[in-house]
CSV table of C-alpha atoms in Angstrom, one decimal:
chain,number,residue,atom,x,y,z
A,1,UNK,CA,88.9,96.6,124.5
A,2,UNK,CA,92.6,97.4,124.9
A,3,UNK,CA,95.6,95.1,124.7
A,4,UNK,CA,98.2,96.7,127.0
A,5,UNK,CA,101.3,94.5,126.2
A,6,UNK,CA,103.5,95.7,123.4
A,7,UNK,CA,104.8,93.0,121.1
A,8,UNK,CA,107.5,93.1,118.5
A,9,UNK,CA,105.9,91.9,115.4
A,10,UNK,CA,107.0,92.4,111.9
A,11,UNK,CA,105.2,92.5,108.6
A,12,UNK,CA,105.4,89.2,106.8
A,13,UNK,CA,107.0,89.1,103.3
A,14,UNK,CA,104.9,87.8,100.5
A,15,UNK,CA,105.8,86.8,96.9
A,16,UNK,CA,103.6,87.7,94.0
A,17,UNK,CA,104.1,87.2,90.3
A,18,UNK,CA,103.2,90.7,89.3
A,19,UNK,CA,104.3,92.5,86.1
A,20,UNK,CA,104.8,96.2,86.0
A,21,UNK,CA,104.4,98.4,82.9
A,22,UNK,CA,105.6,102.0,82.8
A,23,UNK,CA,102.9,104.3,81.2
A,24,UNK,CA,100.3,103.4,78.7
A,25,UNK,CA,100.6,101.9,75.3
A,26,UNK,CA,102.6,98.8,76.1
A,27,UNK,CA,100.7,95.8,74.7
A,28,UNK,CA,97.0,95.8,73.9
A,29,UNK,CA,94.7,98.3,75.6
A,30,UNK,CA,92.5,96.7,78.2
A,31,UNK,CA,88.8,96.4,77.5
A,32,UNK,CA,86.5,98.7,79.4
A,33,UNK,CA,84.8,97.0,82.4
A,34,UNK,CA,81.1,97.4,82.3
A,35,UNK,CA,79.5,97.6,85.7
A,36,UNK,CA,76.0,98.2,87.1
A,37,UNK,CA,77.4,101.2,88.9
A,38,UNK,CA,81.0,102.1,88.6
A,39,UNK,CA,83.1,102.8,91.6
A,40,UNK,CA,84.9,106.2,91.6
A,41,UNK,CA,88.6,106.2,90.8
A,42,UNK,CA,89.1,108.4,93.8
A,43,UNK,CA,86.9,107.1,96.6
A,44,UNK,CA,86.2,109.3,99.7
A,45,UNK,CA,88.6,107.2,101.7
A,46,UNK,CA,89.8,103.9,103.1
A,47,UNK,CA,88.5,102.4,106.4
A,48,UNK,CA,90.6,99.6,107.9
A,49,UNK,CA,88.7,98.0,110.9
A,50,UNK,CA,90.7,95.9,113.4
A,51,UNK,CA,88.2,93.7,115.1
A,52,UNK,CA,87.7,90.3,116.8
A,53,UNK,CA,84.9,87.8,117.3
A,54,UNK,CA,86.1,87.5,120.9
A,55,UNK,CA,85.8,91.2,121.7
A,56,UNK,CA,82.5,92.2,123.5
A,57,UNK,CA,82.9,95.8,122.2
A,58,UNK,CA,83.2,94.8,118.6
A,59,UNK,CA,79.7,93.8,117.4
A,60,UNK,CA,78.4,97.4,117.1
A,61,UNK,CA,81.5,98.2,115.0
A,62,UNK,CA,81.0,95.1,112.9
A,63,UNK,CA,77.4,96.2,112.2
A,64,UNK,CA,78.5,99.7,111.3
A,65,UNK,CA,81.3,98.3,109.1
A,66,UNK,CA,78.7,96.2,107.2
A,67,UNK,CA,77.1,99.5,106.1
A,68,UNK,CA,80.5,101.0,105.1
A,69,UNK,CA,81.4,97.9,103.1
A,70,UNK,CA,78.3,98.4,100.8
A,71,UNK,CA,79.1,102.1,100.1
A,72,UNK,CA,80.4,102.9,96.6
A,73,UNK,CA,82.6,105.8,97.8
A,74,UNK,CA,84.7,103.8,100.3
A,75,UNK,CA,87.2,101.0,100.4
A,76,UNK,CA,86.4,99.2,103.6
A,77,UNK,CA,88.6,96.3,104.9
A,78,UNK,CA,88.2,94.3,108.1
A,79,UNK,CA,91.3,92.8,109.8
A,80,UNK,CA,90.4,90.2,112.3
A,81,UNK,CA,93.1,89.9,115.0
A,82,UNK,CA,94.1,87.0,117.2
A,83,UNK,CA,95.1,88.5,120.6
A,84,UNK,CA,91.6,88.0,122.1
A,85,UNK,CA,91.5,84.3,121.4
A,86,UNK,CA,92.6,83.5,124.9
A,87,UNK,CA,89.2,84.7,126.2
A,88,UNK,CA,87.6,81.5,125.2
A,89,UNK,CA,86.8,81.8,121.4
A,90,UNK,CA,89.3,81.6,118.6
A,91,UNK,CA,88.3,84.1,115.9
A,92,UNK,CA,87.6,82.0,112.8
A,93,UNK,CA,88.7,84.8,110.5
A,94,UNK,CA,91.8,86.0,112.3
A,95,UNK,CA,95.3,86.0,110.8
A,96,UNK,CA,98.6,86.7,112.4
A,97,UNK,CA,99.4,89.1,109.6
A,98,UNK,CA,96.4,91.2,110.5
A,99,UNK,CA,97.6,91.5,114.1
A,100,UNK,CA,101.1,92.5,112.7
A,101,UNK,CA,99.6,95.2,110.6
A,102,UNK,CA,97.8,96.7,113.5
A,103,UNK,CA,101.0,96.7,115.6
A,104,UNK,CA,102.8,98.4,112.7
A,105,UNK,CA,100.1,101.1,112.8
A,106,UNK,CA,100.6,101.4,116.5
A,107,UNK,CA,104.3,102.1,116.1
A,108,UNK,CA,103.5,104.6,113.2
A,109,UNK,CA,101.0,106.5,115.4
A,110,UNK,CA,103.4,106.3,118.4
A,111,UNK,CA,100.7,104.7,120.5
A,112,UNK,CA,101.4,102.6,123.5
A,113,UNK,CA,98.9,99.8,122.8
A,114,UNK,CA,96.5,98.3,120.3
A,115,UNK,CA,92.7,98.0,120.8
A,116,UNK,CA,89.5,96.8,119.2
A,117,UNK,CA,87.4,98.0,117.6
A,118,UNK,CA,90.0,100.3,116.0
A,119,UNK,CA,89.3,102.0,112.6
A,120,UNK,CA,92.4,103.4,110.8
A,121,UNK,CA,91.3,106.0,108.3
A,122,UNK,CA,93.3,106.7,105.1
A,123,UNK,CA,96.4,105.4,107.0
A,124,UNK,CA,96.5,108.8,108.7
A,125,UNK,CA,94.6,108.5,111.9
A,126,UNK,CA,92.6,106.1,114.1
A,127,UNK,CA,89.3,106.3,115.9
A,128,UNK,CA,86.8,104.0,117.7
A,129,UNK,CA,85.4,101.8,114.9
A,130,UNK,CA,82.0,101.8,116.5
A,131,UNK,CA,81.7,105.6,116.5
A,132,UNK,CA,79.8,106.6,113.4
A,133,UNK,CA,80.2,110.3,113.9
A,134,UNK,CA,84.0,110.1,114.4
A,135,UNK,CA,84.5,107.9,111.3
A,136,UNK,CA,82.2,110.0,109.0
A,137,UNK,CA,83.5,113.3,110.3
A,138,UNK,CA,87.2,112.4,110.0
A,139,UNK,CA,86.8,111.1,106.5
A,140,UNK,CA,85.0,114.4,105.5
A,141,UNK,CA,87.7,116.5,107.2
A,142,UNK,CA,90.5,114.7,105.5
A,143,UNK,CA,88.9,115.0,102.1
A,144,UNK,CA,88.6,118.8,102.6
A,145,UNK,CA,92.2,119.0,103.8
A,146,UNK,CA,93.6,117.2,100.7
A,147,UNK,CA,94.4,114.1,102.8
A,148,UNK,CA,92.0,111.8,100.9
A,149,UNK,CA,92.6,109.7,97.9
A,150,UNK,CA,94.4,112.2,95.7
A,151,UNK,CA,95.8,109.6,93.2
A,152,UNK,CA,93.3,108.0,90.9
A,153,UNK,CA,93.4,104.3,90.4
A,154,UNK,CA,91.5,102.6,87.5
A,155,UNK,CA,90.9,98.9,87.3
A,156,UNK,CA,90.1,97.2,84.0
A,157,UNK,CA,90.3,93.7,82.5
A,158,UNK,CA,92.1,92.4,79.4
A,159,UNK,CA,91.5,88.7,78.8
A,160,UNK,CA,93.0,86.8,81.6
A,161,UNK,CA,94.7,89.8,83.2
A,162,UNK,CA,93.5,92.6,85.5
A,163,UNK,CA,95.0,96.0,84.6
A,164,UNK,CA,95.7,98.6,87.4
A,165,UNK,CA,96.4,102.1,86.2
A,166,UNK,CA,97.6,104.7,88.7
A,167,UNK,CA,97.7,108.4,88.0
A,168,UNK,CA,100.2,111.2,88.7
A,169,UNK,CA,101.0,112.4,92.2
A,170,UNK,CA,100.7,116.1,91.7
A,171,UNK,CA,102.0,117.5,95.0
A,172,UNK,CA,102.9,115.7,98.1
A,173,UNK,CA,104.6,112.3,98.7
A,174,UNK,CA,105.7,110.7,95.4
A,175,UNK,CA,106.7,107.2,96.6
A,176,UNK,CA,104.4,104.5,97.7
A,177,UNK,CA,104.0,100.7,97.7
A,178,UNK,CA,101.3,99.0,95.6
A,179,UNK,CA,99.6,96.8,98.2
A,180,UNK,CA,97.2,94.1,97.3
A,181,UNK,CA,94.8,93.1,100.2
A,182,UNK,CA,92.8,89.9,99.7
A,183,UNK,CA,89.5,89.4,101.6
A,184,UNK,CA,86.7,86.9,101.9
A,185,UNK,CA,83.1,87.3,100.7
A,186,UNK,CA,80.6,88.1,103.4
A,187,UNK,CA,80.0,85.2,105.7
A,188,UNK,CA,77.9,84.5,108.8
A,189,UNK,CA,79.6,83.0,111.9
A,190,UNK,CA,77.9,81.6,115.0
A,191,UNK,CA,80.1,82.3,118.0
A,192,UNK,CA,80.1,79.4,120.4
A,193,UNK,CA,82.1,80.6,123.4
A,194,UNK,CA,83.7,83.7,124.9
A,195,UNK,CA,82.3,87.2,125.4
A,196,UNK,CA,80.0,87.0,122.4
A,197,UNK,CA,78.8,83.4,122.9
A,198,UNK,CA,75.5,82.8,121.2
A,199,UNK,CA,75.8,85.7,118.8
A,200,UNK,CA,75.4,85.1,115.0
A,201,UNK,CA,77.3,87.8,113.1
A,202,UNK,CA,77.8,88.4,109.4
A,203,UNK,CA,81.3,89.7,108.6
A,204,UNK,CA,82.2,91.6,105.5
A,205,UNK,CA,85.5,91.9,103.7
A,206,UNK,CA,87.5,89.9,106.2
A,207,UNK,CA,91.2,90.2,105.2
A,208,UNK,CA,93.0,86.9,104.4
A,209,UNK,CA,96.3,88.2,103.0
A,210,UNK,CA,98.4,91.2,102.2
A,211,UNK,CA,101.0,91.4,99.5
A,212,UNK,CA,103.3,94.2,98.3
A,213,UNK,CA,103.2,94.0,94.5
A,214,UNK,CA,105.5,96.8,93.5
A,215,UNK,CA,106.6,100.5,93.8
A,216,UNK,CA,105.0,103.7,92.5
A,217,UNK,CA,107.1,106.8,92.1
A,218,UNK,CA,104.6,109.6,91.5
A,219,UNK,CA,104.0,109.1,87.8
A,220,UNK,CA,101.3,107.4,85.9
A,221,UNK,CA,102.0,103.6,86.0
A,222,UNK,CA,100.4,100.4,84.8
A,223,UNK,CA,100.5,97.1,86.7
A,224,UNK,CA,99.2,93.7,85.7
A,225,UNK,CA,97.7,91.0,87.8
A,226,UNK,CA,96.7,87.5,86.7
A,227,UNK,CA,92.9,87.2,86.8
A,228,UNK,CA,93.4,83.7,88.2
A,229,UNK,CA,94.7,85.3,91.4
A,230,UNK,CA,91.4,87.1,91.8
A,231,UNK,CA,89.1,84.1,91.1
A,232,UNK,CA,90.7,82.2,94.0
A,233,UNK,CA,89.6,84.9,96.5
A,234,UNK,CA,86.4,86.7,97.5
A,235,UNK,CA,87.9,89.9,96.2
A,236,UNK,CA,90.8,92.2,96.8
A,237,UNK,CA,91.7,95.8,97.1
A,238,UNK,CA,94.6,97.9,95.7
A,239,UNK,CA,96.1,100.4,98.2
A,240,UNK,CA,98.7,102.9,97.1
A,241,UNK,CA,100.3,103.4,100.5
A,242,UNK,CA,103.3,105.4,101.6
A,243,UNK,CA,105.8,103.4,103.7
A,244,UNK,CA,108.5,105.0,105.8
A,245,UNK,CA,112.2,104.0,105.9
A,246,UNK,CA,111.4,102.0,109.0
A,247,UNK,CA,109.0,99.9,107.0
A,248,UNK,CA,105.9,101.2,108.8
A,249,UNK,CA,102.7,101.9,106.9
A,250,UNK,CA,101.7,105.5,106.4
A,251,UNK,CA,99.2,107.6,104.5
A,252,UNK,CA,97.1,105.9,101.7
A,253,UNK,CA,97.2,108.0,98.6
A,254,UNK,CA,94.8,106.0,96.4
A,255,UNK,CA,92.6,102.9,96.5
A,256,UNK,CA,90.3,100.7,94.5
A,257,UNK,CA,88.4,97.4,94.7
A,258,UNK,CA,89.0,94.4,92.5
A,259,UNK,CA,86.2,91.9,93.0
A,260,UNK,CA,85.8,88.3,92.0
A,261,UNK,CA,84.3,88.1,88.5
A,262,UNK,CA,80.7,86.8,88.6
A,263,UNK,CA,80.2,87.5,92.3
A,264,UNK,CA,76.7,88.5,93.2
A,265,UNK,CA,77.3,90.4,96.5
A,266,UNK,CA,76.0,93.9,96.5
A,267,UNK,CA,79.5,95.5,96.6
A,268,UNK,CA,81.0,93.7,93.6
A,269,UNK,CA,81.0,96.2,90.9
A,270,UNK,CA,84.4,96.3,89.1
A,271,UNK,CA,84.8,93.0,87.2
């Protein structure tokens, strides 16, 4: 589905108590996180799906996304948007900020409209989120071309803190925002009205909030997040994302998941 009207939406500002540490060796070293199967510090890529419970074209993309969300080599996030609510069903997982992020990507890509299901890959390109071949093929091509996750991000835990260590840039862009994206645990929704009336869908990694936590300038850096912030959420992801002078999101250089401690979902591996 395509939304033809162009709206002027701006990324909301968030406040986060977040401490930044330059380099290693400041304070005690974090304990190593033991996991059933560790997530790579350089995943294949990031898939950001823009979807809606009120979009008749979205269920195939949501089903495919559920597969992506369980993969260890991807960071997959679902942004439920609100502009299809007028069709008769208000998306129970939609947030205004998710719609704003999609419109920011629209401006970054110099597109004339937004649509669902849209999959933004590594912050560099977008494809139909239901097209398995396009998503898999684009991620593989970007990895070969050096447009994947070239900056390693390691997540560990020290007491009541989550430690995020980012690596060196090497070549390419050397400035990025450290973006924290919060999301819900998987949940099943029965849709009562609209184009998908009667469907029962399970939605994974539905985004509930986005916060810019700090800046990264190309060198190894350490960031600290209170563990209490994670326990309030289903989980969160860290994105190292380039942002232009116009404030629009750009290429994602690194990414990692931070999941709620003690969660039993199949994708919770890090804490």
